[in-house]
PDB file of C-alpha atoms in Angstrom:
ATOM      1  CA  THR A  19     164.742  -7.454-210.675  1.00 48.00           C
ATOM      2  CA  GLN A  20     163.747  -7.707-207.197  1.00 51.00           C
ATOM      3  CA  ILE A  21     165.101 -11.364-206.708  1.00 51.00           C
ATOM      4  CA  GLU A  22     168.333  -9.824-207.637  1.00 54.00           C
ATOM      5  CA  LYS A  23     167.961  -6.747-205.013  1.00 57.00           C
ATOM      6  CA  ASN A  24     166.744  -8.737-202.570  1.00 58.00           C
ATOM      7  CA  GLY A  25     167.941 -12.471-202.764  1.00 56.00           C
ATOM      8  CA  PRO A  26     165.965 -15.162-203.470  1.00 56.00           C
ATOM      9  CA  GLN A  27     162.500 -15.082-202.123  1.00 57.00           C
ATOM     10  CA  ILE A  28     158.935 -16.290-203.088  1.00 56.00           C
ATOM     11  CA  GLU A  29     156.949 -14.930-205.998  1.00 57.00           C
ATOM     12  CA  GLN A  30     153.646 -15.382-204.420  1.00 59.00           C
ATOM     13  CA  GLU A  31     151.055 -16.430-207.388  1.00 59.00           C
ATOM     14  CA  THR A  32     147.967 -13.810-208.122  1.00 63.00           C
ATOM     15  CA  PRO A  33     144.501 -15.150-208.318  1.00 62.00           C
ATOM     16  CA  LYS A  34     143.872 -15.852-211.575  1.00 64.00           C
ATOM     17  CA  LYS A  35     141.005 -13.049-212.605  1.00 63.00           C
ATOM     18  CA  ALA A  36     138.071 -14.240-214.349  1.00 60.00           C
ATOM     19  CA  PRO A  37     137.406 -13.290-218.400  1.00 56.00           C
ATOM     20  CA  ALA A  38     135.583 -10.177-218.772  1.00 56.00           C
ATOM     21  CA  LYS A  39     131.791 -11.208-220.270  1.00 57.00           C
ATOM     22  CA  GLY A  40     133.026  -8.894-223.662  1.00 56.00           C
ATOM     23  CA  LYS A  41     135.718 -11.075-224.571  1.00 61.00           C
ATOM     24  CA  MET A  42     135.613 -15.341-226.032  1.00 66.00           C
ATOM     25  CA  THR A  43     137.653 -16.993-225.204  1.00 77.00           C
ATOM     26  CA  ASP A  44     139.195 -20.198-227.536  1.00 81.00           C
ATOM     27  CA  LYS A  45     136.857 -23.072-225.870  1.00 83.00           C
ATOM     28  CA  LYS A  46     133.671 -20.553-226.097  1.00 86.00           C
ATOM     29  CA  MET A  47     134.095 -19.772-229.892  1.00 87.00           C
ATOM     30  CA  GLU A  48     134.085 -23.775-230.467  1.00 89.00           C
ATOM     31  CA  ASN A  49     131.316 -24.407-227.802  1.00 89.00           C
ATOM     32  CA  LEU A  50     129.405 -21.727-229.893  1.00 90.00           C
ATOM     33  CA  ALA A  51     130.454 -23.013-234.106  1.00 91.00           C
ATOM     34  CA  LYS A  52     129.282 -27.603-233.144  1.00 92.00           C
ATOM     35  CA  ALA A  53     125.851 -25.714-231.403  1.00 92.00           C
ATOM     36  CA  ARG A  54     125.823 -23.278-234.729  1.00 91.00           C
ATOM     37  CA  ALA A  55     126.036 -26.269-237.127  1.00 89.00           C
ATOM     38  CA  ALA A  56     123.726 -28.947-235.133  1.00 87.00           C
ATOM     39  CA  ARG A  57     120.939 -26.433-235.047  1.00 84.00           C
ATOM     40  CA  LYS A  58     121.354 -26.194-238.606  1.00 83.00           C
ATOM     41  CA  ALA A  59     120.910 -29.740-238.866  1.00 79.00           C
ATOM     42  CA  ASN A  60     118.558 -30.117-236.896  1.00 76.00           C
ATOM     43  CA  LEU A  61     116.600 -26.620-238.962  1.00 74.00           C
ATOM     44  CA  ASP A  62     117.227 -28.967-242.461  1.00 70.00           C
ATOM     45  CA  ALA A  63     116.253 -32.352-240.743  1.00 68.00           C
ATOM     46  CA  LYS A  64     112.464 -29.984-239.782  1.00 69.00           C
ATOM     47  CA  LYS A  65     112.411 -27.931-243.790  1.00 70.00           C
ATOM     48  CA  TYR A  66     113.225 -31.105-245.383  1.00 68.00           C
ATOM     49  CA  SER A  67     112.449 -34.357-246.053  1.00 71.00           C
ATOM     50  CA  LYS A  68     114.061 -37.546-245.791  1.00 71.00           C
ATOM     51  CA  GLU A  69     113.875 -38.259-249.886  1.00 74.00           C
ATOM     52  CA  LYS A  70     114.667 -35.257-250.510  1.00 73.00           C
ATOM     53  CA  ARG A  71     118.424 -35.087-248.435  1.00 72.00           C
ATOM     54  CA  SER A  72     119.440 -38.646-249.356  1.00 79.00           C
ATOM     55  CA  SER A  73     118.654 -37.351-252.771  1.00 81.00           C
ATOM     56  CA  ALA A  74     121.046 -34.647-252.350  1.00 81.00           C
ATOM     57  CA  GLU A  75     123.195 -36.841-250.703  1.00 84.00           C
ATOM     58  CA  GLU A  76     123.633 -38.708-253.284  1.00 89.00           C
ATOM     59  CA  ARG A  77     124.076 -35.686-256.046  1.00 90.00           C
ATOM     60  CA  ILE A  78     126.688 -35.217-253.413  1.00 91.00           C
ATOM     61  CA  GLU A  79     128.323 -38.330-253.503  1.00 93.00           C
ATOM     62  CA  ALA A  80     128.354 -38.594-257.505  1.00 93.00           C
ATOM     63  CA  GLU A  81     129.774 -34.886-257.863  1.00 95.00           C
ATOM     64  CA  ILE A  82     132.841 -36.534-255.607  1.00 95.00           C
ATOM     65  CA  GLU A  83     133.709 -39.747-257.399  1.00 95.00           C
ATOM     66  CA  ARG A  84     132.913 -37.997-260.657  1.00 95.00           C
ATOM     67  CA  ARG A  85     135.843 -35.946-259.423  1.00 96.00           C
ATOM     68  CA  ALA A  86     137.519 -38.510-258.462  1.00 96.00           C
ATOM     69  CA  ALA A  87     137.250 -40.541-261.857  1.00 96.00           C
ATOM     70  CA  GLU A  88     138.711 -37.101-263.367  1.00 96.00           C
ATOM     71  CA  VAL A  89     141.325 -37.319-260.923  1.00 96.00           C
ATOM     72  CA  ALA A  90     142.453 -40.499-261.433  1.00 96.00           C
ATOM     73  CA  GLU A  91     142.132 -40.279-265.524  1.00 96.00           C
ATOM     74  CA  LYS A  92     144.683 -37.752-265.157  1.00 96.00           C
ATOM     75  CA  LYS A  93     146.938 -38.983-263.181  1.00 96.00           C
ATOM     76  CA  ALA A  94     146.449 -42.441-265.157  1.00 96.00           C
ATOM     77  CA  LEU A  95     147.447 -39.991-268.606  1.00 97.00           C
ATOM     78  CA  GLU A  96     150.641 -38.232-266.455  1.00 96.00           C
ATOM     79  CA  LEU A  97     151.526 -41.742-266.295  1.00 96.00           C
ATOM     80  CA  LEU A  98     151.319 -43.128-269.225  1.00 96.00           C
ATOM     81  CA  GLU A  99     152.964 -39.825-270.546  1.00 96.00           C
ATOM     82  CA  LYS A 100     155.793 -40.968-267.899  1.00 96.00           C
ATOM     83  CA  GLN A 101     155.826 -43.991-268.924  1.00 96.00           C
ATOM     84  CA  LYS A 102     156.078 -43.198-272.665  1.00 96.00           C
ATOM     85  CA  GLN A 103     158.943 -40.948-272.252  1.00 96.00           C
ATOM     86  CA  GLU A 104     160.742 -43.886-270.260  1.00 96.00           C
ATOM     87  CA  ALA A 105     160.702 -45.910-272.517  1.00 96.00           C
ATOM     88  CA  GLU A 106     161.971 -43.524-275.890  1.00 96.00           C
ATOM     89  CA  LEU A 107     164.814 -42.639-273.148  1.00 96.00           C
ATOM     90  CA  GLU A 108     165.540 -46.361-272.653  1.00 96.00           C
ATOM     91  CA  GLU A 109     165.112 -46.545-276.240  1.00 96.00           C
ATOM     92  CA  TYR A 110     167.714 -43.975-276.827  1.00 96.00           C
ATOM     93  CA  ARG A 111     170.478 -44.703-274.176  1.00 96.00           C
ATOM     94  CA  GLN A 112     170.090 -48.441-276.260  1.00 96.00           C
ATOM     95  CA  TRP A 113     170.600 -47.077-279.357  1.00 96.00           C
ATOM     96  CA  LYS A 114     174.048 -44.981-278.161  1.00 96.00           C
ATOM     97  CA  LYS A 115     175.664 -47.823-276.849  1.00 96.00           C
ATOM     98  CA  GLU A 116     175.070 -49.958-280.007  1.00 96.00           C
ATOM     99  CA  GLN A 117     176.596 -47.117-281.489  1.00 96.00           C
ATOM    100  CA  ALA A 118     179.297 -47.291-279.286  1.00 95.00           C
ATOM    101  CA  LYS A 119     180.103 -50.263-279.051  1.00 95.00           C
ATOM    102  CA  ILE A 120     180.269 -50.394-283.314  1.00 95.00           C
ATOM    103  CA  ALA A 121     182.505 -46.871-283.453  1.00 94.00           C
ATOM    104  CA  LYS A 122     184.573 -49.019-280.714  1.00 93.00           C
ATOM    105  CA  GLU A 123     184.983 -51.985-283.188  1.00 92.00           C
ATOM    106  CA  LYS A 124     185.789 -49.113-286.383  1.00 90.00           C
ATOM    107  CA  GLU A 125     188.267 -48.308-284.620  1.00 89.00           C
ATOM    108  CA  SER A 126     189.744 -51.245-283.552  1.00 87.00           C
ATOM    109  CA  MET A 127     189.529 -52.948-286.810  1.00 86.00           C
ATOM    110  CA  ARG A 128     191.344 -50.209-287.327  1.00 83.00           C
ATOM    111  CA  ALA A 129     194.045 -50.214-285.121  1.00 81.00           C
ATOM    112  CA  ALA A 130     194.388 -53.768-285.917  1.00 78.00           C
ATOM    113  CA  LYS A 131     195.086 -53.203-289.347  1.00 77.00           C
ATOM    114  CA  LYS A 132     197.009 -50.686-288.800  1.00 74.00           C
ATOM    115  CA  MET A 133     199.428 -52.907-286.475  1.00 73.00           C
ATOM    116  CA  ALA A 134     199.738 -55.854-289.230  1.00 67.00           C
ATOM    117  CA  PRO A 135     202.573 -56.185-291.276  1.00 66.00           C
ATOM    118  CA  PRO A 136     201.634 -54.749-295.595  1.00 65.00           C
ATOM    119  CA  PRO A 137     200.951 -57.965-297.213  1.00 68.00           C
ATOM    120  CA  LYS A 138     203.791 -59.878-299.553  1.00 73.00           C
ATOM    121  CA  PRO A 139     203.659 -59.462-302.919  1.00 71.00           C
ATOM    122  CA  LYS A 140     203.156 -62.920-304.859  1.00 72.00           C
ATOM    123  CA  LYS A 141     206.244 -64.232-306.982  1.00 70.00           C
ATOM    124  CA  LYS A 142     205.412 -65.084-309.719  1.00 68.00           C
ATOM    125  CA  VAL A 143     206.463 -68.503-311.531  1.00 65.00           C
ATOM    126  CA  MET A 144     208.718 -68.126-314.815  1.00 65.00           C
ATOM    127  CA  ARG A 145     207.432 -71.321-317.060  1.00 66.00           C
ATOM    128  CA  LYS A 146     210.972 -72.187-318.602  1.00 62.00           C
ATOM    129  CA  VAL A 147     211.137 -71.592-321.951  1.00 60.00           C
ATOM    130  CA  ALA A 148     210.858 -75.732-324.095  1.00 60.00           C
ATOM    131  CA  SER A 149     214.467 -76.068-325.404  1.00 57.00           C
ATOM    132  CA  ASP A 150     216.149 -78.481-326.924  1.00 55.00           C
ATOM    133  CA  SER A 151     218.967 -78.422-325.058  1.00 54.00           C
ATOM    134  CA  GLU A 152     220.037 -78.042-321.312  1.00 53.00           C
ATOM    135  CA  ASP A 153     223.272 -75.598-322.611  1.00 51.00           C
ATOM    136  CA  ASP A 154     220.390 -73.229-323.291  1.00 50.00           C
ATOM    137  CA  SER A 155     218.911 -72.945-319.718  1.00 52.00           C
ATOM    138  CA  GLU A 156     222.386 -70.922-318.627  1.00 54.00           C
ATOM    139  CA  ASP A 157     221.663 -67.964-321.073  1.00 55.00           C
ATOM    140  CA  GLU A 158     218.068 -67.766-320.111  1.00 62.00           C
ATOM    141  CA  PRO A 159     217.225 -63.717-319.626  1.00 63.00           C
ATOM    142  CA  ALA A 160     216.187 -62.540-316.156  1.00 68.00           C
ATOM    143  CA  PRO A 161     213.766 -61.656-315.089  1.00 66.00           C
ATOM    144  CA  LYS A 162     211.895 -58.740-316.446  1.00 69.00           C
ATOM    145  CA  LYS A 163     210.639 -55.931-314.056  1.00 69.00           C
ATOM    146  CA  LYS A 164     206.748 -54.220-314.609  1.00 67.00           C
ATOM    147  CA  PRO A 165     207.425 -50.447-315.545  1.00 63.00           C
ATOM    148  CA  VAL A 166     207.395 -48.655-312.438  1.00 61.00           C
ATOM    149  CA  LYS A 167     205.078 -45.171-313.213  1.00 60.00           C
ATOM    150  CA  LYS A 168     207.722 -41.810-312.226  1.00 60.00           C
ATOM    151  CA  THR A 169     204.861 -40.043-309.474  1.00 59.00           C
ATOM    152  CA  ALA A 170     204.921 -36.294-310.666  1.00 58.00           C
ATOM    153  CA  ARG A 171     207.144 -33.835-307.906  1.00 59.00           C
ATOM    154  CA  LYS A 172     204.968 -31.203-306.039  1.00 63.00           C
ATOM    155  CA  LEU A 173     205.863 -27.776-307.702  1.00 61.00           C
ATOM    156  CA  THR A 174     207.962 -25.711-305.230  1.00 69.00           C
ATOM    157  CA  ARG A 175     206.276 -22.265-304.053  1.00 68.00           C
ATOM    158  CA  GLN A 176     209.307 -21.045-306.885  1.00 69.00           C
ATOM    159  CA  GLU A 177     208.270 -22.906-309.892  1.00 72.00           C
ATOM    160  CA  TYR A 178     205.078 -22.258-309.297  1.00 66.00           C
ATOM    161  CA  ASP A 179     205.183 -18.823-309.103  1.00 69.00           C
ATOM    162  CA  GLU A 180     207.900 -18.307-312.677  1.00 70.00           C
ATOM    163  CA  ASP A 181     203.966 -20.609-313.688  1.00 65.00           C
ATOM    164  CA  SER A 182     201.294 -18.267-312.966  1.00 62.00           C
ATOM    165  CA  TYR A 183     202.913 -15.814-314.362  1.00 56.00           C
ATOM    166  CA  ASN A 184     203.674 -17.557-317.244  1.00 59.00           C
ATOM    167  CA  SER A 185     200.621 -18.252-318.147  1.00 58.00           C
ATOM    168  CA  TYR A 186     199.909 -14.247-317.536  1.00 55.00           C
ATOM    169  CA  SER A 187     202.329 -13.042-319.239  1.00 53.00           C
ATOM    170  CA  GLN A 188     200.854 -14.528-322.606  1.00 54.00           C
ATOM    171  CA  PRO A 189     198.789 -11.982-324.835  1.00 55.00           C
ATOM    172  CA  SER A 190     195.358 -12.999-323.062  1.00 54.00           C
ATOM    173  CA  TYR A 191     191.971 -12.264-325.543  1.00 56.00           C
ATOM    174  CA  SER A 192     190.333 -10.953-322.358  1.00 57.00           C
ATOM    175  CA  GLY A 193     190.428  -7.338-324.286  1.00 60.00           C
ATOM    176  CA  PHE A 194     189.550  -8.859-327.834  1.00 61.00           C
ATOM    177  CA  ASN A 195     187.029  -6.143-329.347  1.00 65.00           C
ATOM    178  CA  ILE A 196     184.610  -8.298-332.394  1.00 69.00           C
ATOM    179  CA  HIS A 197     183.640  -4.407-333.693  1.00 68.00           C
ATOM    180  CA  ASP A 198     187.093  -3.116-333.721  1.00 68.00           C
ATOM    181  CA  MET A 199     188.139  -5.282-336.271  1.00 67.00           C
ATOM    182  CA  LEU A 200     184.753  -4.843-338.590  1.00 72.00           C
ATOM    183  CA  ASP A 201     185.724  -1.270-338.887  1.00 58.00           C
TER     184      ASP A 201
END
């Protein structure tokens, strides 16, 4: 704010103060941690023989390898399971495609049947009756037609109601009691 009031001025840098003796800086903390680690390593080297240290290192390495093997086995099982699921999914997709293809073929066959002209009835060839003269051939009877079945027509609503009324209006034996007859 002084710069704005008085115009452009050059700020003077204040000399940096030395850190207080009681406070720790980051660099100092790092150096102390390194020194502690070095002292501990030297103490371990003096305290334990070289054989004990190497056997401990071997045990640590064996533990690391065992854990790595467990993790690798777990990953392999997960991968195998995932591949199995993918194979099942692919098999399902193939089955679905086949079903769609079959359905399409059935639909095309139905459409082809609908589009195809109806089959023509086969003509029956009538054998000529052996006759003594050629004049009788003019009086031959016409071929007989097959008898046609009459289809029952559907009852109308009114006829249905009348029919059901008639069936109910007839005497019913539902109220019949054998004991009335015996008395």
